[in-house]
PDB file of C-alpha atoms in Angstrom:
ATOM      1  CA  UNK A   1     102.832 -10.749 187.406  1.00  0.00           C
ATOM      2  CA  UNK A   2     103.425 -12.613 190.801  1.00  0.00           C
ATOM      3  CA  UNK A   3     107.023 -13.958 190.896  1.00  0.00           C
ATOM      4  CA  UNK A   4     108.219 -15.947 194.054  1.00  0.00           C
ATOM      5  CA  UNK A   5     112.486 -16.148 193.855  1.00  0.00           C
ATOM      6  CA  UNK A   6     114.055 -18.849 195.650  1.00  0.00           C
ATOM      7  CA  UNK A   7     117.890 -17.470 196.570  1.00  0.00           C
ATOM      8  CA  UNK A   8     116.950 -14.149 196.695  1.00  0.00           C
ATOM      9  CA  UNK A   9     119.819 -13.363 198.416  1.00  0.00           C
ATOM     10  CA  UNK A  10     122.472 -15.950 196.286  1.00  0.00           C
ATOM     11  CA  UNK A  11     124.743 -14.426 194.121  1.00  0.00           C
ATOM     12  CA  UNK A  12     122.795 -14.998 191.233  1.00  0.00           C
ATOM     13  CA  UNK A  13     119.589 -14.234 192.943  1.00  0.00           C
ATOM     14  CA  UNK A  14     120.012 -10.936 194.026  1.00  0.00           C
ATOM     15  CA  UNK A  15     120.988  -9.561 190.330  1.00  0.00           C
ATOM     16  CA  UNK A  16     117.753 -11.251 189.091  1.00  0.00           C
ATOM     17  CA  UNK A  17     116.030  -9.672 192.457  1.00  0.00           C
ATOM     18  CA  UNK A  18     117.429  -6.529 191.385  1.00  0.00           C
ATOM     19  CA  UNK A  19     116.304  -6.961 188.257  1.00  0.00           C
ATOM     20  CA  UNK A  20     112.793  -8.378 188.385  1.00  0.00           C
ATOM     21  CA  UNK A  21     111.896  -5.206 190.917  1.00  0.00           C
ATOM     22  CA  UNK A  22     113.759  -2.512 188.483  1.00  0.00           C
ATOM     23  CA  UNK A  23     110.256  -3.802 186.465  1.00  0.00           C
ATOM     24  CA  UNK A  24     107.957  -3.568 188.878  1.00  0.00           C
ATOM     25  CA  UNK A  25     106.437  -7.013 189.283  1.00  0.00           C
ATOM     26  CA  UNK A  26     104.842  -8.400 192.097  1.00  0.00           C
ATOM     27  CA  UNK A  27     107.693  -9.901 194.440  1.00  0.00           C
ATOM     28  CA  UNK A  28     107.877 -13.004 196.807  1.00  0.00           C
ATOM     29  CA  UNK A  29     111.578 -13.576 197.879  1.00  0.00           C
ATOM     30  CA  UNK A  30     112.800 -16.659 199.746  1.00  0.00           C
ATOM     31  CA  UNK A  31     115.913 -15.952 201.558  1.00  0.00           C
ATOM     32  CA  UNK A  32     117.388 -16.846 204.728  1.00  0.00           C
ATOM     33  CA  UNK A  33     118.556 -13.517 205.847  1.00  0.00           C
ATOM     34  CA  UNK A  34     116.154 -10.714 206.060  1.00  0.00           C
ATOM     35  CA  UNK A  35     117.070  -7.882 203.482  1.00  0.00           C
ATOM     36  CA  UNK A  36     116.370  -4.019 203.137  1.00  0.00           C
ATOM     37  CA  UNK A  37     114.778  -4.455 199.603  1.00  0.00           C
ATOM     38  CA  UNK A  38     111.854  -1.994 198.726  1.00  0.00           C
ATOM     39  CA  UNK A  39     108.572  -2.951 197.307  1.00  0.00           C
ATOM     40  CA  UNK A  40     109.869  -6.709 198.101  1.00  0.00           C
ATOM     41  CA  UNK A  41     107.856  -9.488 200.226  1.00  0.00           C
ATOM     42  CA  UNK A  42     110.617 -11.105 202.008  1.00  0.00           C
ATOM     43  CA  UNK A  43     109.864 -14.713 203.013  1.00  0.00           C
ATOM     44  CA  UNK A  44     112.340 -15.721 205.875  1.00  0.00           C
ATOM     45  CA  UNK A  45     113.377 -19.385 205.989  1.00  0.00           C
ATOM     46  CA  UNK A  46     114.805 -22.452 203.894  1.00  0.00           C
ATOM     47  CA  UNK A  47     113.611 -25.200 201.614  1.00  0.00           C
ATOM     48  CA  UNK A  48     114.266 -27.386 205.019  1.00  0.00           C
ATOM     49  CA  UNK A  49     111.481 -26.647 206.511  1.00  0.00           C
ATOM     50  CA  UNK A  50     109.150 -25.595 203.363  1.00  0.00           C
ATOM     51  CA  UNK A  51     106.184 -26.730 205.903  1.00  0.00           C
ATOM     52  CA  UNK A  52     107.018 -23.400 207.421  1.00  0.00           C
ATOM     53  CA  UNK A  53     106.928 -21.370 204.060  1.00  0.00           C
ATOM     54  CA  UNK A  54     103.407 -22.855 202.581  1.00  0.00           C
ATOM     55  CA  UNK A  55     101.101 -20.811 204.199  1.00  0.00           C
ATOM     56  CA  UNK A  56     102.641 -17.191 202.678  1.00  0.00           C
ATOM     57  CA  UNK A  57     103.108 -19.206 199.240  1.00  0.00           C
ATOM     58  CA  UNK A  58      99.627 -20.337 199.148  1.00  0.00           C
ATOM     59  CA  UNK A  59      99.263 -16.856 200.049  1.00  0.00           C
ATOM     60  CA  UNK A  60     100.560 -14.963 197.696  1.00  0.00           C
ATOM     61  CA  UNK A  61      99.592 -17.376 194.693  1.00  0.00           C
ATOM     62  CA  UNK A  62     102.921 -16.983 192.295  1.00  0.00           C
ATOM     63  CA  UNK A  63     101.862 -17.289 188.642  1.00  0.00           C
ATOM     64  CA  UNK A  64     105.803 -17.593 188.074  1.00  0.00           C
ATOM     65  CA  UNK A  65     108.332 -19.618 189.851  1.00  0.00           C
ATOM     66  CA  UNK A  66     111.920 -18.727 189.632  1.00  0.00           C
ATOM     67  CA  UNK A  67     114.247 -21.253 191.028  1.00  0.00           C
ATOM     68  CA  UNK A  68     117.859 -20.839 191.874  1.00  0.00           C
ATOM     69  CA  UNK A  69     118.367 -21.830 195.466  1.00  0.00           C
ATOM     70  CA  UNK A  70     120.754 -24.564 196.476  1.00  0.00           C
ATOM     71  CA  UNK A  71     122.352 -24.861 199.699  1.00  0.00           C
ATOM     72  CA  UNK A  72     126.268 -25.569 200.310  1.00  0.00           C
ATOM     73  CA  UNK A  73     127.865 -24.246 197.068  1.00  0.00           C
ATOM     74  CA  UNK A  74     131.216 -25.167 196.562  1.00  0.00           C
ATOM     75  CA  UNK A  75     130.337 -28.238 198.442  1.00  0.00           C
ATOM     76  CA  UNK A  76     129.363 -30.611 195.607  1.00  0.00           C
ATOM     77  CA  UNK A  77     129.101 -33.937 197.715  1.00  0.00           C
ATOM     78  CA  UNK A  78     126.773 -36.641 197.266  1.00  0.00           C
ATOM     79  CA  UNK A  79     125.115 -35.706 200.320  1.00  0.00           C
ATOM     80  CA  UNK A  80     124.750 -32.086 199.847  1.00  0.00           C
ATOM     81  CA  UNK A  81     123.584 -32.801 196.329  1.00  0.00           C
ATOM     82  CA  UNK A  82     120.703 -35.735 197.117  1.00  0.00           C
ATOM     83  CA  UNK A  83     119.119 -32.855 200.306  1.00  0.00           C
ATOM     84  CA  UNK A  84     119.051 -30.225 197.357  1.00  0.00           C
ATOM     85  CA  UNK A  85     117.545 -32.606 194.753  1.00  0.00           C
ATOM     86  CA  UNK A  86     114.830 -33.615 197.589  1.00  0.00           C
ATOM     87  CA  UNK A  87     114.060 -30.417 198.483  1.00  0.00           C
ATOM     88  CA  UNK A  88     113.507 -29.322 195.328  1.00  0.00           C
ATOM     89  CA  UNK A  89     111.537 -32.142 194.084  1.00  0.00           C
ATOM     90  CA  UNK A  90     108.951 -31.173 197.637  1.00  0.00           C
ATOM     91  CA  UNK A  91     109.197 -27.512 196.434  1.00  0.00           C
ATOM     92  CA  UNK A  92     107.353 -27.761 193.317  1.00  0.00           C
ATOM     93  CA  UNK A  93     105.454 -30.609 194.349  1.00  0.00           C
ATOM     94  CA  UNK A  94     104.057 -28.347 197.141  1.00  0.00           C
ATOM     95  CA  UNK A  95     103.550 -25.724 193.984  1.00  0.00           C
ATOM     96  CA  UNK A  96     102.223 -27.390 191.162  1.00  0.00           C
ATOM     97  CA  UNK A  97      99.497 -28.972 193.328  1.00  0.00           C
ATOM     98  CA  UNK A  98      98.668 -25.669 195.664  1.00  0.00           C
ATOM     99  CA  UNK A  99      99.068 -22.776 193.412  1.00  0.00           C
ATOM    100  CA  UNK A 100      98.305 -21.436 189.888  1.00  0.00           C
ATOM    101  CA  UNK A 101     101.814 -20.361 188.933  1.00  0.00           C
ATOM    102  CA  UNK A 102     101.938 -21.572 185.069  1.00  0.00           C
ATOM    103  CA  UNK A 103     105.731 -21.071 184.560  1.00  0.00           C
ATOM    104  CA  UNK A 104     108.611 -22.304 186.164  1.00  0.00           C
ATOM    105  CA  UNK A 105     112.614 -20.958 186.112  1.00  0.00           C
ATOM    106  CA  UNK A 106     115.170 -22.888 186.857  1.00  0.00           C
ATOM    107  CA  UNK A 107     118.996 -22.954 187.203  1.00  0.00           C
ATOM    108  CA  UNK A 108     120.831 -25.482 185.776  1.00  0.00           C
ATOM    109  CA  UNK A 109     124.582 -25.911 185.177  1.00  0.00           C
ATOM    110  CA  UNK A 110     127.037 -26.819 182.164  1.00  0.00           C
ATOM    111  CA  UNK A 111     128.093 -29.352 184.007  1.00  0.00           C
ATOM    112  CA  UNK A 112     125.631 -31.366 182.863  1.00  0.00           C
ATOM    113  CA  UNK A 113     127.667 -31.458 179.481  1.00  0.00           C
ATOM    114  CA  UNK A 114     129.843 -32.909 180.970  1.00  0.00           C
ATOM    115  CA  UNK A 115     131.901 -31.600 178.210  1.00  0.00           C
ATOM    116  CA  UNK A 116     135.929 -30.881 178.510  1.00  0.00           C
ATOM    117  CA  UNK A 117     136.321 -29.004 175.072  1.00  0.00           C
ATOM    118  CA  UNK A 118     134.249 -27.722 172.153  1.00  0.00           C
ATOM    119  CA  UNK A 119     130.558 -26.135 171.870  1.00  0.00           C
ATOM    120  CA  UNK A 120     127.793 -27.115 174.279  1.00  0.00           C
ATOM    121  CA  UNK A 121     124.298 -27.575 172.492  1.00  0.00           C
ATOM    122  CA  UNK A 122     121.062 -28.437 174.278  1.00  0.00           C
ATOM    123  CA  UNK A 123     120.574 -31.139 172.089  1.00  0.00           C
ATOM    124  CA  UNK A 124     124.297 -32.497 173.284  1.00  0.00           C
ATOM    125  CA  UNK A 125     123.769 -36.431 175.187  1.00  0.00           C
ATOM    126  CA  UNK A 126     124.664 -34.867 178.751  1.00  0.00           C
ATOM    127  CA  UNK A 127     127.900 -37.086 180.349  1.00  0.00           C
ATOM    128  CA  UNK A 128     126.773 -36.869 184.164  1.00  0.00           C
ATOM    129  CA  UNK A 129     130.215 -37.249 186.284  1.00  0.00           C
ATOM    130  CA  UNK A 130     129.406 -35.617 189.490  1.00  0.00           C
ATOM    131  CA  UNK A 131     127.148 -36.015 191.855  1.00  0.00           C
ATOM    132  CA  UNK A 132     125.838 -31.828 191.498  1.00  0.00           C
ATOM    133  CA  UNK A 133     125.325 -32.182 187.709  1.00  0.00           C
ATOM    134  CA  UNK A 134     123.542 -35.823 188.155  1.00  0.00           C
ATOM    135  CA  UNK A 135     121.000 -34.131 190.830  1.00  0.00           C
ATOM    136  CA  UNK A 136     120.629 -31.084 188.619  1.00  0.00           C
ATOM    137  CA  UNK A 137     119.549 -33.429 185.558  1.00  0.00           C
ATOM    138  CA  UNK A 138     117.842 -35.900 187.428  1.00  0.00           C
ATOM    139  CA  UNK A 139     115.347 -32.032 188.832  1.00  0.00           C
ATOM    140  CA  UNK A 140     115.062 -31.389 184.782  1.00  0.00           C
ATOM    141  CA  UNK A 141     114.042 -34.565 184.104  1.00  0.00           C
ATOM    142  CA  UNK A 142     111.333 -34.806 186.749  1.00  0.00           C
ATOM    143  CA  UNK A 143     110.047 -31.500 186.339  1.00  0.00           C
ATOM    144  CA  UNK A 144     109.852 -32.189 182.551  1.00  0.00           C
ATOM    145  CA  UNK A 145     107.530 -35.064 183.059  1.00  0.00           C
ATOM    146  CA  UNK A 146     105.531 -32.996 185.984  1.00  0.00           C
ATOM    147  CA  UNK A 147     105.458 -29.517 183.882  1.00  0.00           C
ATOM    148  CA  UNK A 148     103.876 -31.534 180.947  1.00  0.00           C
ATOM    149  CA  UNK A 149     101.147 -33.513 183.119  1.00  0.00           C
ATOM    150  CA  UNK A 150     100.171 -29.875 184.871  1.00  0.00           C
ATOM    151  CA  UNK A 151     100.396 -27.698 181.722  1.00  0.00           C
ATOM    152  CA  UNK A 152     103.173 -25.745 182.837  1.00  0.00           C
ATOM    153  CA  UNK A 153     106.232 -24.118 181.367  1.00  0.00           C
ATOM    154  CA  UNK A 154     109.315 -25.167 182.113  1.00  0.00           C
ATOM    155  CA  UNK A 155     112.160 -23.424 181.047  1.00  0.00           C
ATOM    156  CA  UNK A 156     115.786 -24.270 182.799  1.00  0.00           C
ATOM    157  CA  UNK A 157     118.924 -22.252 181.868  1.00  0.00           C
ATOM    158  CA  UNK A 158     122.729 -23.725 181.696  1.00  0.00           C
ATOM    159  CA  UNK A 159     124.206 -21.444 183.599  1.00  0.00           C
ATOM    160  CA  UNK A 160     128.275 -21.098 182.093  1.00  0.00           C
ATOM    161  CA  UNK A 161     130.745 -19.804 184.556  1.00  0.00           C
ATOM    162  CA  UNK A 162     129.116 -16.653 186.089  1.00  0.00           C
ATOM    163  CA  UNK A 163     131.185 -13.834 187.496  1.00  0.00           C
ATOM    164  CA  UNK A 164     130.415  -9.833 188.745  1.00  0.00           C
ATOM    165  CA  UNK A 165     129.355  -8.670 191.998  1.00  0.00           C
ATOM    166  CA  UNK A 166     128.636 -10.484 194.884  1.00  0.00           C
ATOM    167  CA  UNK A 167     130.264 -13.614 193.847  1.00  0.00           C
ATOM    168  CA  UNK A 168     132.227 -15.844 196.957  1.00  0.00           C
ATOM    169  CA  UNK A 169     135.340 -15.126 198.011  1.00  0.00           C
ATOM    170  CA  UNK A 170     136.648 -18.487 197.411  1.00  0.00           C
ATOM    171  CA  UNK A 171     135.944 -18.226 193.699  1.00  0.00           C
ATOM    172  CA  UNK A 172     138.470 -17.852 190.882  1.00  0.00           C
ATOM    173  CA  UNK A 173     138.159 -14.134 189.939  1.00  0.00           C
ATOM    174  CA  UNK A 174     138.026 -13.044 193.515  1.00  0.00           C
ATOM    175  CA  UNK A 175     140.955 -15.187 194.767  1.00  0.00           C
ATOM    176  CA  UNK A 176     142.948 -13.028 191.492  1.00  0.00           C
ATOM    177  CA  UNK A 177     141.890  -9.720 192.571  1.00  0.00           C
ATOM    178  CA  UNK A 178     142.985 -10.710 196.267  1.00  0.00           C
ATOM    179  CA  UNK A 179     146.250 -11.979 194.978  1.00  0.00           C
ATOM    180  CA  UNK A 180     147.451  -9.267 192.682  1.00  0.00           C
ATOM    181  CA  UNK A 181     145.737  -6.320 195.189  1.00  0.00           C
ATOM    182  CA  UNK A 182     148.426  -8.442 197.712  1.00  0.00           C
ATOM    183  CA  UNK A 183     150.969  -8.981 195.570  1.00  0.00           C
ATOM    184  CA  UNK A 184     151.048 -12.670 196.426  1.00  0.00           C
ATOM    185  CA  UNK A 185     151.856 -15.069 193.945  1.00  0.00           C
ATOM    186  CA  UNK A 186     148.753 -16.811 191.780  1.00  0.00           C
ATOM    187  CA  UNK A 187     148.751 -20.550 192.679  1.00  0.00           C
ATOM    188  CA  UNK A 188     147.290 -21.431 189.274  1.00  0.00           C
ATOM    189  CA  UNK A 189     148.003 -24.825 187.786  1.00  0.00           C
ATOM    190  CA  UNK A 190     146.106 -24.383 184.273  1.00  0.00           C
ATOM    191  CA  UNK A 191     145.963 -21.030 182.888  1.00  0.00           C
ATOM    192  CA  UNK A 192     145.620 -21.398 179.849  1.00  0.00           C
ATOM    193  CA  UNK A 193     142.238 -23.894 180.446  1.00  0.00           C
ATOM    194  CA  UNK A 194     139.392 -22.041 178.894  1.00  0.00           C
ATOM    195  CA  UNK A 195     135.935 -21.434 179.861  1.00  0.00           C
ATOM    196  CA  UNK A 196     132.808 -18.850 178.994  1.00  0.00           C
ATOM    197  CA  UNK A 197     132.264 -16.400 181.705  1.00  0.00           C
ATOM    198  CA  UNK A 198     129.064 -14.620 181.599  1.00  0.00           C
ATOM    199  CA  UNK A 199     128.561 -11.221 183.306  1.00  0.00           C
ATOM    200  CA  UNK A 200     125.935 -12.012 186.251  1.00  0.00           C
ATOM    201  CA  UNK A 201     123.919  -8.984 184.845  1.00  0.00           C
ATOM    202  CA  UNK A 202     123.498 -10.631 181.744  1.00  0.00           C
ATOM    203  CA  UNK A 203     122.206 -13.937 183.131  1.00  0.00           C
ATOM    204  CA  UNK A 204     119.717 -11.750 185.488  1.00  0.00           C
ATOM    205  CA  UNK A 205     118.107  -9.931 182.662  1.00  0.00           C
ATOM    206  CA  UNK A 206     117.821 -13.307 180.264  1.00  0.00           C
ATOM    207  CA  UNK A 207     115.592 -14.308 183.455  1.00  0.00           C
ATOM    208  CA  UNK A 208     113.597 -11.801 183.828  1.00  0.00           C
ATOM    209  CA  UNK A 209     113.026 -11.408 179.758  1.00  0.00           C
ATOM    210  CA  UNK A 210     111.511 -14.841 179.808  1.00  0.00           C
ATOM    211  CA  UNK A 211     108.628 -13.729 182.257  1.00  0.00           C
ATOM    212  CA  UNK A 212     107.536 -11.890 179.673  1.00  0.00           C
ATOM    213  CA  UNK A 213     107.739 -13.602 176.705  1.00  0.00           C
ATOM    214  CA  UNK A 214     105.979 -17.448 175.397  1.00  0.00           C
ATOM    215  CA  UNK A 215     109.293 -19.496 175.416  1.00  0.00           C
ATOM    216  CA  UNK A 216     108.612 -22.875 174.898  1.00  0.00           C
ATOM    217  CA  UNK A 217     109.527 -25.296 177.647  1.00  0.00           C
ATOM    218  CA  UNK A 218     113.129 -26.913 177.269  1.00  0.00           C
ATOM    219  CA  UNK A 219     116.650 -26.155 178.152  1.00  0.00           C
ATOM    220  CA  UNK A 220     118.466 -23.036 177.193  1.00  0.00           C
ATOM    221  CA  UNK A 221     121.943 -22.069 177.382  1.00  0.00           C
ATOM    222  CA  UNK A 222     123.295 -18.966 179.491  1.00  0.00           C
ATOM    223  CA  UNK A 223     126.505 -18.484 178.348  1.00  0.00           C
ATOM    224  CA  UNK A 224     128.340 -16.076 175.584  1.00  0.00           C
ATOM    225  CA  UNK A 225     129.392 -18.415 172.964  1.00  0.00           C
ATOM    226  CA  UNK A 226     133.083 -18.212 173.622  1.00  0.00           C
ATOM    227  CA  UNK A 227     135.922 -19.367 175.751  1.00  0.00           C
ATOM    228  CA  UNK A 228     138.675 -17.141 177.127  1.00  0.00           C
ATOM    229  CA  UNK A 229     141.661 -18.479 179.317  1.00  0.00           C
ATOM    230  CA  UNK A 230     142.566 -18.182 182.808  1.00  0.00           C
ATOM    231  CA  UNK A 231     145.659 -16.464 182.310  1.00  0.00           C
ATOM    232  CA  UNK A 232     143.590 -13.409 179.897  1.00  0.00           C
ATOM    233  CA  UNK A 233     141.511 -12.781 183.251  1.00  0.00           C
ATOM    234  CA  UNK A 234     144.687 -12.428 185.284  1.00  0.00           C
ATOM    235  CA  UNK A 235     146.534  -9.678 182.432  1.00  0.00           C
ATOM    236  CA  UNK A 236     142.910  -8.154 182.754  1.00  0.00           C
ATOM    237  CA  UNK A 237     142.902  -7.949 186.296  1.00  0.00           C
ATOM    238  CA  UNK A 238     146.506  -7.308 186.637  1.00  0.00           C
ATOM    239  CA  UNK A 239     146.002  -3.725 184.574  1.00  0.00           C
ATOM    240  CA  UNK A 240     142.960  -2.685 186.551  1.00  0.00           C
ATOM    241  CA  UNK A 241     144.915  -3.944 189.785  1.00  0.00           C
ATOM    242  CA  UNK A 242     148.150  -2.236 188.371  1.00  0.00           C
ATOM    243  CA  UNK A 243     149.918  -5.515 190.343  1.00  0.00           C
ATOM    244  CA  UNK A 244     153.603  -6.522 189.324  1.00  0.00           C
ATOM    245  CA  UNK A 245     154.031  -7.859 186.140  1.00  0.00           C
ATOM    246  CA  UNK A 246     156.405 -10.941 188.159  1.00  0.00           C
ATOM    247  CA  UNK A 247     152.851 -12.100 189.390  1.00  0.00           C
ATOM    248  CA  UNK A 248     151.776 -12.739 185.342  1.00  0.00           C
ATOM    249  CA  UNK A 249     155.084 -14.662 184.712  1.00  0.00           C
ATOM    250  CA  UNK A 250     154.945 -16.670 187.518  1.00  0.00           C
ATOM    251  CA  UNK A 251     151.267 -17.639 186.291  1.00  0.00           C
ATOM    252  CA  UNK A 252     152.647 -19.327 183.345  1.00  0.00           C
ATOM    253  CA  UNK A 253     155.484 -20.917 184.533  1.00  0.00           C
ATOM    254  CA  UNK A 254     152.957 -23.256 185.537  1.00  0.00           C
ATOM    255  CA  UNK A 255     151.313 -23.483 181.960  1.00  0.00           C
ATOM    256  CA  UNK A 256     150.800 -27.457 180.921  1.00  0.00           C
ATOM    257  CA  UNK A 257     151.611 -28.492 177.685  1.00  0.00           C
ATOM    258  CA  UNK A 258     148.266 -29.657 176.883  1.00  0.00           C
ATOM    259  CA  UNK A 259     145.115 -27.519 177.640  1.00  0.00           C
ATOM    260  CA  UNK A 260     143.099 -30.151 179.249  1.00  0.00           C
ATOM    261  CA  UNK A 261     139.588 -27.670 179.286  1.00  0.00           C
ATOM    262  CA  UNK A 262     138.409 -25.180 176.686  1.00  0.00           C
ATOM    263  CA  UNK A 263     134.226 -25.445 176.055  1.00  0.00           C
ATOM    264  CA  UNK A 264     131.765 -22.396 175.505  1.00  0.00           C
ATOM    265  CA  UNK A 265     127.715 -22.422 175.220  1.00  0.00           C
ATOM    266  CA  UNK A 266     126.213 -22.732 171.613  1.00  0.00           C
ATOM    267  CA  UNK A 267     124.020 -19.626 171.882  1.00  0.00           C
ATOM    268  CA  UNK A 268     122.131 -19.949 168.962  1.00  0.00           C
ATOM    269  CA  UNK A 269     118.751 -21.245 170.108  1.00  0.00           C
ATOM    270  CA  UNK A 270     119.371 -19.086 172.841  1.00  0.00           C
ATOM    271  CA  UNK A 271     119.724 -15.941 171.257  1.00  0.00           C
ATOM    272  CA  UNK A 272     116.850 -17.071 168.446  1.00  0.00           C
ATOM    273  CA  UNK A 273     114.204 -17.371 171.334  1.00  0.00           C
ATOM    274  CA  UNK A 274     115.067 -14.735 173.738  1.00  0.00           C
ATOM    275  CA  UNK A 275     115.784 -12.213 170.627  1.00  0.00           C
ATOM    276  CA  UNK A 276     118.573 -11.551 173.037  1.00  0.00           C
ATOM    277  CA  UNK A 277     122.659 -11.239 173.084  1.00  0.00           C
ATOM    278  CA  UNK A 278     125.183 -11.696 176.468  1.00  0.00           C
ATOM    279  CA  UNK A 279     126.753  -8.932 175.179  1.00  0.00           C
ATOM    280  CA  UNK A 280     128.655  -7.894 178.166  1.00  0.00           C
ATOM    281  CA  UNK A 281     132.545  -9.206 177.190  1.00  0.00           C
ATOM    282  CA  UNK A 282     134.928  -9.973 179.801  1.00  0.00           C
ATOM    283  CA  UNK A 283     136.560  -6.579 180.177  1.00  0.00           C
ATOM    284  CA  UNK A 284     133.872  -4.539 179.749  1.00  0.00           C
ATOM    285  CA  UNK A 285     132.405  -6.972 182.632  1.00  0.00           C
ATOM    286  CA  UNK A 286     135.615  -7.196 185.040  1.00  0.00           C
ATOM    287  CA  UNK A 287     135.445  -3.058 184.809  1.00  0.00           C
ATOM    288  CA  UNK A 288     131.711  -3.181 186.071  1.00  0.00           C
ATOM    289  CA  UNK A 289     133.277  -5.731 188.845  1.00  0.00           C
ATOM    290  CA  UNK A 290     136.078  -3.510 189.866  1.00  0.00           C
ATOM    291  CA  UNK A 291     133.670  -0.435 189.765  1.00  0.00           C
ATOM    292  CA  UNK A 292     131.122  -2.139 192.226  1.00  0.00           C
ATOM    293  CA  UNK A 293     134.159  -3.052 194.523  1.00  0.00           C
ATOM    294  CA  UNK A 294     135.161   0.740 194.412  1.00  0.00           C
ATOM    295  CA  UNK A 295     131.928   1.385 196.188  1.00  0.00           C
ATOM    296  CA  UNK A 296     132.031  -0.931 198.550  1.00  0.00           C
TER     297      UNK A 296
END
C-alpha cells in the first residue's frame, strides 16, 4: 500500500514513520527537514506552499493518507490555529479530487472533550473552548461531509497526552527529567491533576494497524483508559533519575485542595475495532524513555 505521512518528522510522526516502514509499505513522507530514512520517499517542503508538493503527490498516487502535521505546537493561538485549519482543508481538497487514496488518518486531540474530569466517549457532545480544539473539530467535521460525498474512509484518532522519545523540550515529562537530573526544584502548581498518558509507540502502531484493517469511518480514542497524577510521574522519574527526595516534597507543598483535572479515554470502541490494547503503562513506558535517552 502507498502511504503519504504528513509530519514525518513530528514527534508523533516519526514513531508512526518508524513504524509504517518496519512493514514495508510504500512510503511518501512530508517533512520539512530532509532525513536519513531508508526505503523512504522524502518530500521536502510545507503545507504553505502545497502548490510546490502536488506534482510528487499526484505522482506517487497515495491510496492512504495519514495526517498529523500542524505547524507551531505549543502555540495554540487563533492565528496559528485558522493557517493550520486552512491548510488542511487545501490538503485534502488537493487529494480527494487528484488522487485515488480511499482512506484518510487523522490526528485529533482530547481537547475536543473539552472535558475537566471523568471518561471521554466518542459519542460525548464535544465543549470547544480553545481556538486548537475548535479548528481540529471544525477539520472532522468537514472531512466527514467530504469523505462521505467521495467514498472515502475517514478515521480520526483523539490523541490523550502522548509522551516517549522525541517529545519537546518544553513539555511536562521532559521539563521533570531536566529538573530532577539538575536538582532544581519542580515549579508544579497541580500535581495531583490527572491525565492519560499514552506511550508514543502505542499510538504509532494503532496507526499503522488501521491501514490494514476495514475500520469504519468515525472518531476513535487513543488513549489507555486511565488517569495517573502529575506527582506519580515525578516519584517515577525521581527513582530512575535517583534525584533528592527534597525535590518530591517540595512538589506537593504546592498540592491544591481540590484536583481541578482528572479525565482518561473510554477505550472500549477503541479496543473492540482495532482488536487492540495501549498496553504500554506509564513505567514500563518512562523506562523505554529513559533507555532511548541513554543512547542518545
Amino acid at each position: 500500500m502507498k502511504v503519504l505521512i504528513t509530519g514525518a518528522t513530528g514527534f508523533v510522526g516519526r514513531h508512526v514513520l518508524y513504524e509504517l516502514n518496519h512493514h514495508g509499505y510504500d512510503i511518501l513522507a512530508l517533512n520539512r527537514k530532509k532525513i536519513d530514512f531508508n526505503h523512504v520517499e522524502i518530500l521536502l517542503g510545507d503545507l504553505n506552499n502545497i502548490e510546490l508538493l502536488k506534482p510528487k503527490i499526484i505522482e506517487f498516487q497515495p491510496e492512504a493518507v495519514i495526517h498529523l502535521a500542524w505547524d507551531g505546537i505549543p502555540n495554540y493561538l487563533d492565528s496559528i490555529s485558522m493557517i493550520n485549519l486552512y491548510n488542511s482543508i487545501n490538503l485534502f481538497d488537493f487529494l480527494l479530487n487528484n488522487t485515488t487514496c480511499s482512506k484518510i488518518l487523522v490526528s485529533g486531540s482530547c481537547w475536543e472533550y473539552g472535558k475537566k474530569s471523568g471518561a471521554c466517549k466518542e459519542s460525548d457532545i464535544v465543549n470547544i473552548d480553545t481556538y486548537f480544539s475548535w479548528a481540529k473539530f471544525s477539520l472532522y467535521q468537514y472531512l466527514l461531509i467530504k469523505c462521505t460525498e467521495k467514498k472515502v474512509k475517514l478515521n480520526w484518532f483523539r490523541l490523550f497526552y502522548v509522551y516517549g522519545p522525541g517529545q519537546r523540550e518544553g513539555s511536562l515529562i521532559p521539563t521533570i527529567i531536566k529538573s530532577i537530573s539538575n536538582n532544581e526544584p519542580l515549579n508544579i502548581k497541580t500535581p495531583k491533576n490527572k491525565n492519560d498518558f499514552i506511550y508514543v509507540g502505542d499510538i504509532a502502531k494503532a496507526f499503522v494497524k488501521t491501514l490494514n484493517i476495514d475500520l469504519p469511518s468515525g472518531i476513535y480514542n487513543l488513549g489507555t483508559g486511565y488517569s495517573s497524577s502529575v506527582y506519580t510521574i515525578c516519584k517515577i522519574v525521581n527513582k530512575y533519575m535517583s534525584g533528592s527526595n527534597n525535590i518530591l516534597y517540595a512538589v506537593l507543598e504546592n498540592d491544591q485542595k481540590d484536583v481541578k483535572v482528572n479525565f482518561w479515554a473510554d477505550m472500549e470502541k477503541t479496543e473492540q475495532a482495532l482488536k487492540i490494547n495501549c498496553q504500554t503503562n506509564l513505567v514500563e513506558g518512562l523506562n523505554l524513555y529513559f533507555q532511548s535517552i541513554k543512547k542518545t
